[in-house]
Amino acid sequence: MEQNEADVQCAKFERTIEAGIEPLIEVMEQLEAFCSTAGVPEPVTVQLNLVLEELATNAIKYGYGAGEQGQIGVCLTLNDGRASLTVTDDGNEFDPTVAPSPDIHSKLEERAIGGLGILLVMRMMDSVCYQRRDGTNVVAVSKTFAPLR
Amino acid sequence: MLDITCETRGEVLVAHLSGRIDAAASRAFEEQALAWVDAGTRNLVMDLSSISYISSAGLRVFLLIAKKLKEAEGSVKLCALTPAVNDVFEISGFSRLFSIYPTLDHVI
């Protein structure tokens, strides 16, 4: 019984996928199932999945040259009401924390779509840290929540 | 996975969207949305009561359709946003960009 509770309080999800939309969607489904089993509230699960999608699609779209293969790493740890998600990619250097913010007050005609994904990441998480490490982009985000019992 | 069912109510096309509007689903959603405009739809209502997830890929399609319909002097209205969708619309400023109603009955 005590062992089970410890499992729920500290759990880890780790995957490496090919940089492509289909593998990404698959890993998002797995992440959702993992979070649900581990007692993460649904709104937080949705946010974590969204953050993963935004960071990974950015890498897939802009990180690699035509025909270039890439790999994306996903690691989520849950520890006593704190979710720490790290998304890594071996594509071109890109620091989302210094990317320009889109103008969200402009009129429809002038409204541009770029940058909204990063804005969602920055606003939904408690912290977002970026590191370029050995030719890899490492984005680590965290979010605290009240675990479901 | 995104399902779209349509019905016509007078001059208005009502699209009931159900599922997730993620990077994969947005491609088909964009094709469908552009097909509506090409086929002459000018007044579009999208019922989002069964959408559990939307990312920036989905927002892009909403922006695209709104611009197309504005050019064509048409309109797009959204209704029944779930909390997950509402969050994303608030952060991105889309709540101010679109006419949003609590339920489908409020629109029609």
PDB file of C-alpha atoms in Angstrom:
ATOM      1  CA  MET A   1       0.000   0.000   0.000  1.00  0.00           C
ATOM      2  CA  GLU A   2       2.758   2.421   0.962  1.00  0.00           C
ATOM      3  CA  GLN A   3       4.708   1.294  -2.094  1.00  0.00           C
ATOM      4  CA  ASN A   4       1.716   2.081  -4.338  1.00  0.00           C
ATOM      5  CA  GLU A   5       1.383   5.558  -2.944  1.00  0.00           C
ATOM      6  CA  ALA A   6       5.075   6.190  -3.526  1.00  0.00           C
ATOM      7  CA  ASP A   7       4.610   5.046  -7.142  1.00  0.00           C
ATOM      8  CA  VAL A   8       1.840   7.534  -7.667  1.00  0.00           C
ATOM      9  CA  GLN A   9       3.807  10.350  -6.067  1.00  0.00           C
ATOM     10  CA  CYS A  10       6.906   9.884  -8.187  1.00  0.00           C
ATOM     11  CA  ALA A  11       6.518   8.531 -11.689  1.00  0.00           C
ATOM     12  CA  LYS A  12       8.460   8.876 -14.915  1.00  0.00           C
ATOM     13  CA  PHE A  13       7.521   8.757 -18.604  1.00  0.00           C
ATOM     14  CA  GLU A  14      10.326   8.699 -21.156  1.00  0.00           C
ATOM     15  CA  ARG A  15      10.263   8.254 -24.949  1.00  0.00           C
ATOM     16  CA  THR A  16      12.366   9.098 -27.973  1.00  0.00           C
ATOM     17  CA  ILE A  17      10.576   9.527 -31.295  1.00  0.00           C
ATOM     18  CA  GLU A  18      11.371  10.327 -34.898  1.00  0.00           C
ATOM     19  CA  ALA A  19      10.766  14.028 -35.589  1.00  0.00           C
ATOM     20  CA  GLY A  20       7.411  13.746 -37.371  1.00  0.00           C
ATOM     21  CA  ILE A  21       3.756  14.573 -36.740  1.00  0.00           C
ATOM     22  CA  GLU A  22       2.499  10.977 -36.617  1.00  0.00           C
ATOM     23  CA  PRO A  23       4.980   9.735 -33.987  1.00  0.00           C
ATOM     24  CA  LEU A  24       4.263  12.923 -32.040  1.00  0.00           C
ATOM     25  CA  ILE A  25       0.509  12.327 -31.963  1.00  0.00           C
ATOM     26  CA  GLU A  26       1.163   8.758 -30.823  1.00  0.00           C
ATOM     27  CA  VAL A  27       3.425   9.843 -27.959  1.00  0.00           C
ATOM     28  CA  MET A  28       0.871  12.492 -26.929  1.00  0.00           C
ATOM     29  CA  GLU A  29      -1.731   9.742 -26.558  1.00  0.00           C
ATOM     30  CA  GLN A  30       0.708   7.731 -24.439  1.00  0.00           C
ATOM     31  CA  LEU A  31       1.485  10.764 -22.299  1.00  0.00           C
ATOM     32  CA  GLU A  32      -2.210  11.358 -21.724  1.00  0.00           C
ATOM     33  CA  ALA A  33      -2.759   7.759 -20.617  1.00  0.00           C
ATOM     34  CA  PHE A  34       0.272   7.961 -18.313  1.00  0.00           C
ATOM     35  CA  CYS A  35      -0.955  11.179 -16.694  1.00  0.00           C
ATOM     36  CA  SER A  36      -4.435   9.792 -16.237  1.00  0.00           C
ATOM     37  CA  THR A  37      -3.095   6.670 -14.470  1.00  0.00           C
ATOM     38  CA  ALA A  38      -0.797   8.783 -12.296  1.00  0.00           C
ATOM     39  CA  GLY A  39      -3.647  10.994 -11.046  1.00  0.00           C
ATOM     40  CA  VAL A  40      -2.766  14.202 -12.866  1.00  0.00           C
ATOM     41  CA  PRO A  41      -5.874  16.422 -13.133  1.00  0.00           C
ATOM     42  CA  GLU A  42      -7.205  16.546 -16.711  1.00  0.00           C
ATOM     43  CA  PRO A  43      -6.666  20.300 -17.268  1.00  0.00           C
ATOM     44  CA  VAL A  44      -2.979  19.875 -16.370  1.00  0.00           C
ATOM     45  CA  THR A  45      -2.672  16.843 -18.656  1.00  0.00           C
ATOM     46  CA  VAL A  46      -4.159  18.897 -21.504  1.00  0.00           C
ATOM     47  CA  GLN A  47      -1.633  21.678 -20.855  1.00  0.00           C
ATOM     48  CA  LEU A  48       1.341  19.302 -20.717  1.00  0.00           C
ATOM     49  CA  ASN A  49       0.253  17.693 -23.980  1.00  0.00           C
ATOM     50  CA  LEU A  50      -0.195  21.105 -25.572  1.00  0.00           C
ATOM     51  CA  VAL A  51       3.287  22.190 -24.473  1.00  0.00           C
ATOM     52  CA  LEU A  52       4.748  18.985 -25.907  1.00  0.00           C
ATOM     53  CA  GLU A  53       2.898  19.501 -29.198  1.00  0.00           C
ATOM     54  CA  GLU A  54       3.978  23.148 -29.546  1.00  0.00           C
ATOM     55  CA  LEU A  55       7.653  22.515 -28.771  1.00  0.00           C
ATOM     56  CA  ALA A  56       7.853  19.388 -30.925  1.00  0.00           C
ATOM     57  CA  THR A  57       5.981  20.837 -33.940  1.00  0.00           C
ATOM     58  CA  ASN A  58       8.281  23.874 -33.856  1.00  0.00           C
ATOM     59  CA  ALA A  59      11.289  21.563 -34.043  1.00  0.00           C
ATOM     60  CA  ILE A  60       9.679  19.439 -36.778  1.00  0.00           C
ATOM     61  CA  LYS A  61       8.756  22.486 -38.889  1.00  0.00           C
ATOM     62  CA  TYR A  62      11.840  24.659 -38.470  1.00  0.00           C
ATOM     63  CA  GLY A  63      14.539  22.503 -36.909  1.00  0.00           C
ATOM     64  CA  TYR A  64      15.574  20.335 -39.805  1.00  0.00           C
ATOM     65  CA  GLY A  65      16.510  20.667 -43.458  1.00  0.00           C
ATOM     66  CA  ALA A  66      14.491  18.987 -46.217  1.00  0.00           C
ATOM     67  CA  GLY A  67      14.797  15.211 -45.955  1.00  0.00           C
ATOM     68  CA  GLU A  68      16.820  15.466 -42.746  1.00  0.00           C
ATOM     69  CA  GLN A  69      15.926  12.959 -40.027  1.00  0.00           C
ATOM     70  CA  GLY A  70      15.654  14.158 -36.471  1.00  0.00           C
ATOM     71  CA  GLN A  71      14.904  12.816 -33.036  1.00  0.00           C
ATOM     72  CA  ILE A  72      12.781  14.274 -30.303  1.00  0.00           C
ATOM     73  CA  GLY A  73      13.057  13.227 -26.684  1.00  0.00           C
ATOM     74  CA  VAL A  74      10.202  13.500 -24.201  1.00  0.00           C
ATOM     75  CA  CYS A  75      10.659  13.054 -20.469  1.00  0.00           C
ATOM     76  CA  LEU A  76       7.959  13.735 -17.891  1.00  0.00           C
ATOM     77  CA  THR A  77       8.487  13.232 -14.188  1.00  0.00           C
ATOM     78  CA  LEU A  78       5.756  13.601 -11.612  1.00  0.00           C
ATOM     79  CA  ASN A  79       6.877  14.243  -8.114  1.00  0.00           C
ATOM     80  CA  ASP A  80       4.450  15.142  -5.335  1.00  0.00           C
ATOM     81  CA  GLY A  81       2.245  17.522  -7.297  1.00  0.00           C
ATOM     82  CA  ARG A  82       4.922  18.845  -9.595  1.00  0.00           C
ATOM     83  CA  ALA A  83       5.161  17.918 -13.263  1.00  0.00           C
ATOM     84  CA  SER A  84       8.545  18.445 -14.922  1.00  0.00           C
ATOM     85  CA  LEU A  85       8.550  17.998 -18.684  1.00  0.00           C
ATOM     86  CA  THR A  86      11.703  18.088 -20.788  1.00  0.00           C
ATOM     87  CA  VAL A  87      11.502  18.148 -24.580  1.00  0.00           C
ATOM     88  CA  THR A  88      14.735  17.786 -26.523  1.00  0.00           C
ATOM     89  CA  ASP A  89      15.492  17.906 -30.245  1.00  0.00           C
ATOM     90  CA  ASP A  90      18.665  17.682 -32.302  1.00  0.00           C
ATOM     91  CA  GLY A  91      17.577  20.339 -34.811  1.00  0.00           C
ATOM     92  CA  ASN A  92      18.712  23.921 -35.401  1.00  0.00           C
ATOM     93  CA  GLU A  93      19.351  26.024 -32.326  1.00  0.00           C
ATOM     94  CA  PHE A  94      16.140  27.685 -31.135  1.00  0.00           C
ATOM     95  CA  ASP A  95      15.512  29.322 -27.762  1.00  0.00           C
ATOM     96  CA  PRO A  96      11.753  29.718 -27.237  1.00  0.00           C
ATOM     97  CA  THR A  97      12.256  31.826 -24.114  1.00  0.00           C
ATOM     98  CA  VAL A  98      13.682  34.731 -26.139  1.00  0.00           C
ATOM     99  CA  ALA A  99      11.395  34.364 -29.182  1.00  0.00           C
ATOM    100  CA  PRO A 100       9.475  37.600 -29.908  1.00  0.00           C
ATOM    101  CA  SER A 101       5.924  37.658 -28.521  1.00  0.00           C
ATOM    102  CA  PRO A 102       3.133  37.984 -31.068  1.00  0.00           C
ATOM    103  CA  ASP A 103       0.864  41.031 -30.908  1.00  0.00           C
ATOM    104  CA  ILE A 104      -2.329  39.523 -29.542  1.00  0.00           C
ATOM    105  CA  HIS A 105      -4.188  42.831 -29.674  1.00  0.00           C
ATOM    106  CA  SER A 106      -4.020  43.467 -33.415  1.00  0.00           C
ATOM    107  CA  LYS A 107      -7.117  43.403 -35.601  1.00  0.00           C
ATOM    108  CA  LEU A 108      -8.124  40.358 -37.599  1.00  0.00           C
ATOM    109  CA  GLU A 109      -6.726  41.737 -40.869  1.00  0.00           C
ATOM    110  CA  GLU A 110      -3.289  42.331 -39.348  1.00  0.00           C
ATOM    111  CA  ARG A 111      -3.233  39.312 -37.154  1.00  0.00           C
ATOM    112  CA  ALA A 112      -0.290  36.958 -37.760  1.00  0.00           C
ATOM    113  CA  ILE A 113      -0.265  33.373 -36.586  1.00  0.00           C
ATOM    114  CA  GLY A 114       3.431  32.961 -35.775  1.00  0.00           C
ATOM    115  CA  GLY A 115       4.565  32.720 -32.180  1.00  0.00           C
ATOM    116  CA  LEU A 116       1.254  31.689 -30.648  1.00  0.00           C
ATOM    117  CA  GLY A 117       2.487  28.205 -29.777  1.00  0.00           C
ATOM    118  CA  ILE A 118       5.409  29.549 -27.762  1.00  0.00           C
ATOM    119  CA  LEU A 119       3.119  32.093 -26.082  1.00  0.00           C
ATOM    120  CA  LEU A 120       0.845  29.226 -24.956  1.00  0.00           C
ATOM    121  CA  VAL A 121       3.853  27.335 -23.567  1.00  0.00           C
ATOM    122  CA  MET A 122       5.140  30.365 -21.649  1.00  0.00           C
ATOM    123  CA  ARG A 123       1.734  31.265 -20.220  1.00  0.00           C
ATOM    124  CA  MET A 124       0.562  27.767 -19.244  1.00  0.00           C
ATOM    125  CA  MET A 125       3.659  26.613 -17.397  1.00  0.00           C
ATOM    126  CA  ASP A 126       5.106  27.890 -14.101  1.00  0.00           C
ATOM    127  CA  SER A 127       8.626  27.905 -15.507  1.00  0.00           C
ATOM    128  CA  VAL A 128      10.282  27.427 -18.900  1.00  0.00           C
ATOM    129  CA  CYS A 129      14.061  26.984 -19.180  1.00  0.00           C
ATOM    130  CA  TYR A 130      16.156  26.579 -22.300  1.00  0.00           C
ATOM    131  CA  GLN A 131      19.635  25.152 -22.767  1.00  0.00           C
ATOM    132  CA  ARG A 132      21.658  24.329 -25.878  1.00  0.00           C
ATOM    133  CA  ARG A 133      23.599  21.214 -24.922  1.00  0.00           C
ATOM    134  CA  ASP A 134      25.841  19.136 -27.228  1.00  0.00           C
ATOM    135  CA  GLY A 135      24.007  20.179 -30.385  1.00  0.00           C
ATOM    136  CA  THR A 136      20.619  19.629 -28.756  1.00  0.00           C
ATOM    137  CA  ASN A 137      17.836  22.016 -27.778  1.00  0.00           C
ATOM    138  CA  VAL A 138      16.694  21.213 -24.248  1.00  0.00           C
ATOM    139  CA  VAL A 139      13.480  22.868 -23.075  1.00  0.00           C
ATOM    140  CA  ALA A 140      12.490  22.094 -19.489  1.00  0.00           C
ATOM    141  CA  VAL A 141       9.103  23.246 -18.197  1.00  0.00           C
ATOM    142  CA  SER A 142       7.355  22.673 -14.902  1.00  0.00           C
ATOM    143  CA  LYS A 143       3.879  22.953 -13.458  1.00  0.00           C
ATOM    144  CA  THR A 144       2.603  22.373  -9.937  1.00  0.00           C
ATOM    145  CA  PHE A 145      -0.860  20.953  -9.309  1.00  0.00           C
ATOM    146  CA  ALA A 146      -3.035  19.369  -6.653  1.00  0.00           C
ATOM    147  CA  PRO A 147      -2.862  15.596  -7.385  1.00  0.00           C
ATOM    148  CA  LEU A 148      -6.090  13.619  -7.583  1.00  0.00           C
ATOM    149  CA  ARG A 149      -6.386  11.041  -4.811  1.00  0.00           C
TER     150      ARG A 149
ATOM    151  CA  MET B   1      -8.922  12.746 -34.122  1.00  0.00           C
ATOM    152  CA  LEU B   2     -11.447  15.333 -35.275  1.00  0.00           C
ATOM    153  CA  ASP B   3     -14.972  14.707 -36.547  1.00  0.00           C
ATOM    154  CA  ILE B   4     -16.956  17.358 -38.365  1.00  0.00           C
ATOM    155  CA  THR B   5     -20.694  17.153 -39.025  1.00  0.00           C
ATOM    156  CA  CYS B   6     -22.498  19.900 -40.879  1.00  0.00           C
ATOM    157  CA  GLU B   7     -26.069  21.071 -41.131  1.00  0.00           C
ATOM    158  CA  THR B   8     -27.610  23.985 -42.966  1.00  0.00           C
ATOM    159  CA  ARG B   9     -30.006  26.272 -41.158  1.00  0.00           C
ATOM    160  CA  GLY B  10     -31.300  28.777 -43.671  1.00  0.00           C
ATOM    161  CA  GLU B  11     -28.314  30.798 -44.870  1.00  0.00           C
ATOM    162  CA  VAL B  12     -26.108  29.490 -42.102  1.00  0.00           C
ATOM    163  CA  LEU B  13     -23.797  26.493 -42.159  1.00  0.00           C
ATOM    164  CA  VAL B  14     -23.537  24.966 -38.705  1.00  0.00           C
ATOM    165  CA  ALA B  15     -20.458  22.783 -38.207  1.00  0.00           C
ATOM    166  CA  HIS B  16     -20.364  20.537 -35.149  1.00  0.00           C
ATOM    167  CA  LEU B  17     -16.734  19.778 -34.311  1.00  0.00           C
ATOM    168  CA  SER B  18     -15.862  16.898 -32.052  1.00  0.00           C
ATOM    169  CA  GLY B  19     -12.543  15.567 -30.756  1.00  0.00           C
ATOM    170  CA  ARG B  20      -9.106  17.148 -30.839  1.00  0.00           C
ATOM    171  CA  ILE B  21      -7.789  19.930 -33.089  1.00  0.00           C
ATOM    172  CA  ASP B  22      -4.088  19.089 -32.970  1.00  0.00           C
ATOM    173  CA  ALA B  23      -1.253  19.300 -35.502  1.00  0.00           C
ATOM    174  CA  ALA B  24      -2.506  16.206 -37.342  1.00  0.00           C
ATOM    175  CA  ALA B  25      -6.225  17.048 -37.376  1.00  0.00           C
ATOM    176  CA  SER B  26      -5.634  20.665 -38.400  1.00  0.00           C
ATOM    177  CA  ARG B  27      -4.634  19.655 -41.925  1.00  0.00           C
ATOM    178  CA  ALA B  28      -7.986  18.046 -42.708  1.00  0.00           C
ATOM    179  CA  PHE B  29      -9.790  20.814 -40.816  1.00  0.00           C
ATOM    180  CA  GLU B  30      -8.127  23.452 -42.983  1.00  0.00           C
ATOM    181  CA  GLU B  31      -9.072  21.642 -46.207  1.00  0.00           C
ATOM    182  CA  GLN B  32     -12.661  21.298 -45.025  1.00  0.00           C
ATOM    183  CA  ALA B  33     -12.883  24.946 -43.944  1.00  0.00           C
ATOM    184  CA  LEU B  34     -11.524  26.227 -47.259  1.00  0.00           C
ATOM    185  CA  ALA B  35     -13.950  23.943 -49.119  1.00  0.00           C
ATOM    186  CA  TRP B  36     -16.867  25.568 -47.267  1.00  0.00           C
ATOM    187  CA  VAL B  37     -15.791  29.031 -48.416  1.00  0.00           C
ATOM    188  CA  ASP B  38     -15.154  27.825 -51.978  1.00  0.00           C
ATOM    189  CA  ALA B  39     -18.623  26.267 -52.043  1.00  0.00           C
ATOM    190  CA  GLY B  40     -20.155  29.649 -51.212  1.00  0.00           C
ATOM    191  CA  THR B  41     -20.642  29.480 -47.444  1.00  0.00           C
ATOM    192  CA  ARG B  42     -20.646  33.027 -46.056  1.00  0.00           C
ATOM    193  CA  ASN B  43     -22.246  32.569 -42.643  1.00  0.00           C
ATOM    194  CA  LEU B  44     -20.528  29.918 -40.594  1.00  0.00           C
ATOM    195  CA  VAL B  45     -21.254  28.815 -37.052  1.00  0.00           C
ATOM    196  CA  MET B  46     -18.913  26.374 -35.355  1.00  0.00           C
ATOM    197  CA  ASP B  47     -20.162  24.403 -32.371  1.00  0.00           C
ATOM    198  CA  LEU B  48     -17.128  23.555 -30.220  1.00  0.00           C
ATOM    199  CA  SER B  49     -18.967  21.856 -27.352  1.00  0.00           C
ATOM    200  CA  SER B  50     -17.214  18.525 -27.997  1.00  0.00           C
ATOM    201  CA  ILE B  51     -13.687  19.822 -28.555  1.00  0.00           C
ATOM    202  CA  SER B  52     -11.413  18.698 -25.726  1.00  0.00           C
ATOM    203  CA  TYR B  53      -8.141  20.078 -27.085  1.00  0.00           C
ATOM    204  CA  ILE B  54      -6.826  22.757 -29.421  1.00  0.00           C
ATOM    205  CA  SER B  55      -3.240  23.789 -30.172  1.00  0.00           C
ATOM    206  CA  SER B  56      -1.791  26.688 -32.161  1.00  0.00           C
ATOM    207  CA  ALA B  57      -2.120  24.533 -35.296  1.00  0.00           C
ATOM    208  CA  GLY B  58      -5.880  24.649 -34.759  1.00  0.00           C
ATOM    209  CA  LEU B  59      -5.860  28.389 -33.989  1.00  0.00           C
ATOM    210  CA  ARG B  60      -4.179  28.933 -37.348  1.00  0.00           C
ATOM    211  CA  VAL B  61      -7.166  27.387 -39.149  1.00  0.00           C
ATOM    212  CA  PHE B  62      -9.663  29.530 -37.201  1.00  0.00           C
ATOM    213  CA  LEU B  63      -7.690  32.643 -38.128  1.00  0.00           C
ATOM    214  CA  LEU B  64      -7.505  31.586 -41.766  1.00  0.00           C
ATOM    215  CA  ILE B  65     -11.246  30.960 -42.057  1.00  0.00           C
ATOM    216  CA  ALA B  66     -12.069  34.235 -40.269  1.00  0.00           C
ATOM    217  CA  LYS B  67      -9.868  36.178 -42.709  1.00  0.00           C
ATOM    218  CA  LYS B  68     -11.351  34.407 -45.740  1.00  0.00           C
ATOM    219  CA  LEU B  69     -14.920  35.052 -44.620  1.00  0.00           C
ATOM    220  CA  LYS B  70     -14.185  38.670 -43.760  1.00  0.00           C
ATOM    221  CA  GLU B  71     -12.785  39.211 -47.269  1.00  0.00           C
ATOM    222  CA  ALA B  72     -15.943  37.644 -48.672  1.00  0.00           C
ATOM    223  CA  GLU B  73     -18.091  39.857 -46.409  1.00  0.00           C
ATOM    224  CA  GLY B  74     -19.249  36.835 -44.485  1.00  0.00           C
ATOM    225  CA  SER B  75     -19.064  35.973 -40.799  1.00  0.00           C
ATOM    226  CA  VAL B  76     -17.937  33.231 -38.465  1.00  0.00           C
ATOM    227  CA  LYS B  77     -19.396  32.664 -35.022  1.00  0.00           C
ATOM    228  CA  LEU B  78     -18.253  30.198 -32.397  1.00  0.00           C
ATOM    229  CA  CYS B  79     -20.227  28.668 -29.577  1.00  0.00           C
ATOM    230  CA  ALA B  80     -19.967  26.410 -26.537  1.00  0.00           C
ATOM    231  CA  LEU B  81     -16.235  26.606 -25.863  1.00  0.00           C
ATOM    232  CA  THR B  82     -15.013  24.011 -23.360  1.00  0.00           C
ATOM    233  CA  PRO B  83     -12.650  25.191 -20.582  1.00  0.00           C
ATOM    234  CA  ALA B  84      -9.601  23.772 -22.422  1.00  0.00           C
ATOM    235  CA  VAL B  85     -10.492  25.637 -25.621  1.00  0.00           C
ATOM    236  CA  ASN B  86     -11.450  28.787 -23.738  1.00  0.00           C
ATOM    237  CA  ASP B  87      -8.027  28.845 -22.019  1.00  0.00           C
ATOM    238  CA  VAL B  88      -6.221  28.764 -25.344  1.00  0.00           C
ATOM    239  CA  PHE B  89      -8.520  31.413 -26.840  1.00  0.00           C
ATOM    240  CA  GLU B  90      -7.968  33.703 -23.844  1.00  0.00           C
ATOM    241  CA  ILE B  91      -4.169  33.441 -23.850  1.00  0.00           C
ATOM    242  CA  SER B  92      -3.892  33.930 -27.615  1.00  0.00           C
ATOM    243  CA  GLY B  93      -6.299  36.877 -27.694  1.00  0.00           C
ATOM    244  CA  PHE B  94      -8.686  34.939 -29.965  1.00  0.00           C
ATOM    245  CA  SER B  95     -11.532  35.582 -27.496  1.00  0.00           C
ATOM    246  CA  ARG B  96     -11.521  39.204 -28.647  1.00  0.00           C
ATOM    247  CA  LEU B  97     -11.076  38.314 -32.311  1.00  0.00           C
ATOM    248  CA  PHE B  98     -14.170  36.094 -32.583  1.00  0.00           C
ATOM    249  CA  SER B  99     -17.861  36.382 -31.793  1.00  0.00           C
ATOM    250  CA  ILE B 100     -18.339  33.716 -29.141  1.00  0.00           C
ATOM    251  CA  TYR B 101     -21.659  32.533 -27.706  1.00  0.00           C
ATOM    252  CA  PRO B 102     -22.377  30.289 -24.698  1.00  0.00           C
ATOM    253  CA  THR B 103     -24.554  27.801 -26.629  1.00  0.00           C
ATOM    254  CA  LEU B 104     -25.742  27.105 -30.159  1.00  0.00           C
ATOM    255  CA  ASP B 105     -29.215  28.361 -29.216  1.00  0.00           C
ATOM    256  CA  HIS B 106     -27.707  31.769 -28.466  1.00  0.00           C
ATOM    257  CA  VAL B 107     -26.400  32.076 -32.034  1.00  0.00           C
ATOM    258  CA  ILE B 108     -29.346  30.896 -34.069  1.00  0.00           C
TER     259      ILE B 108
END
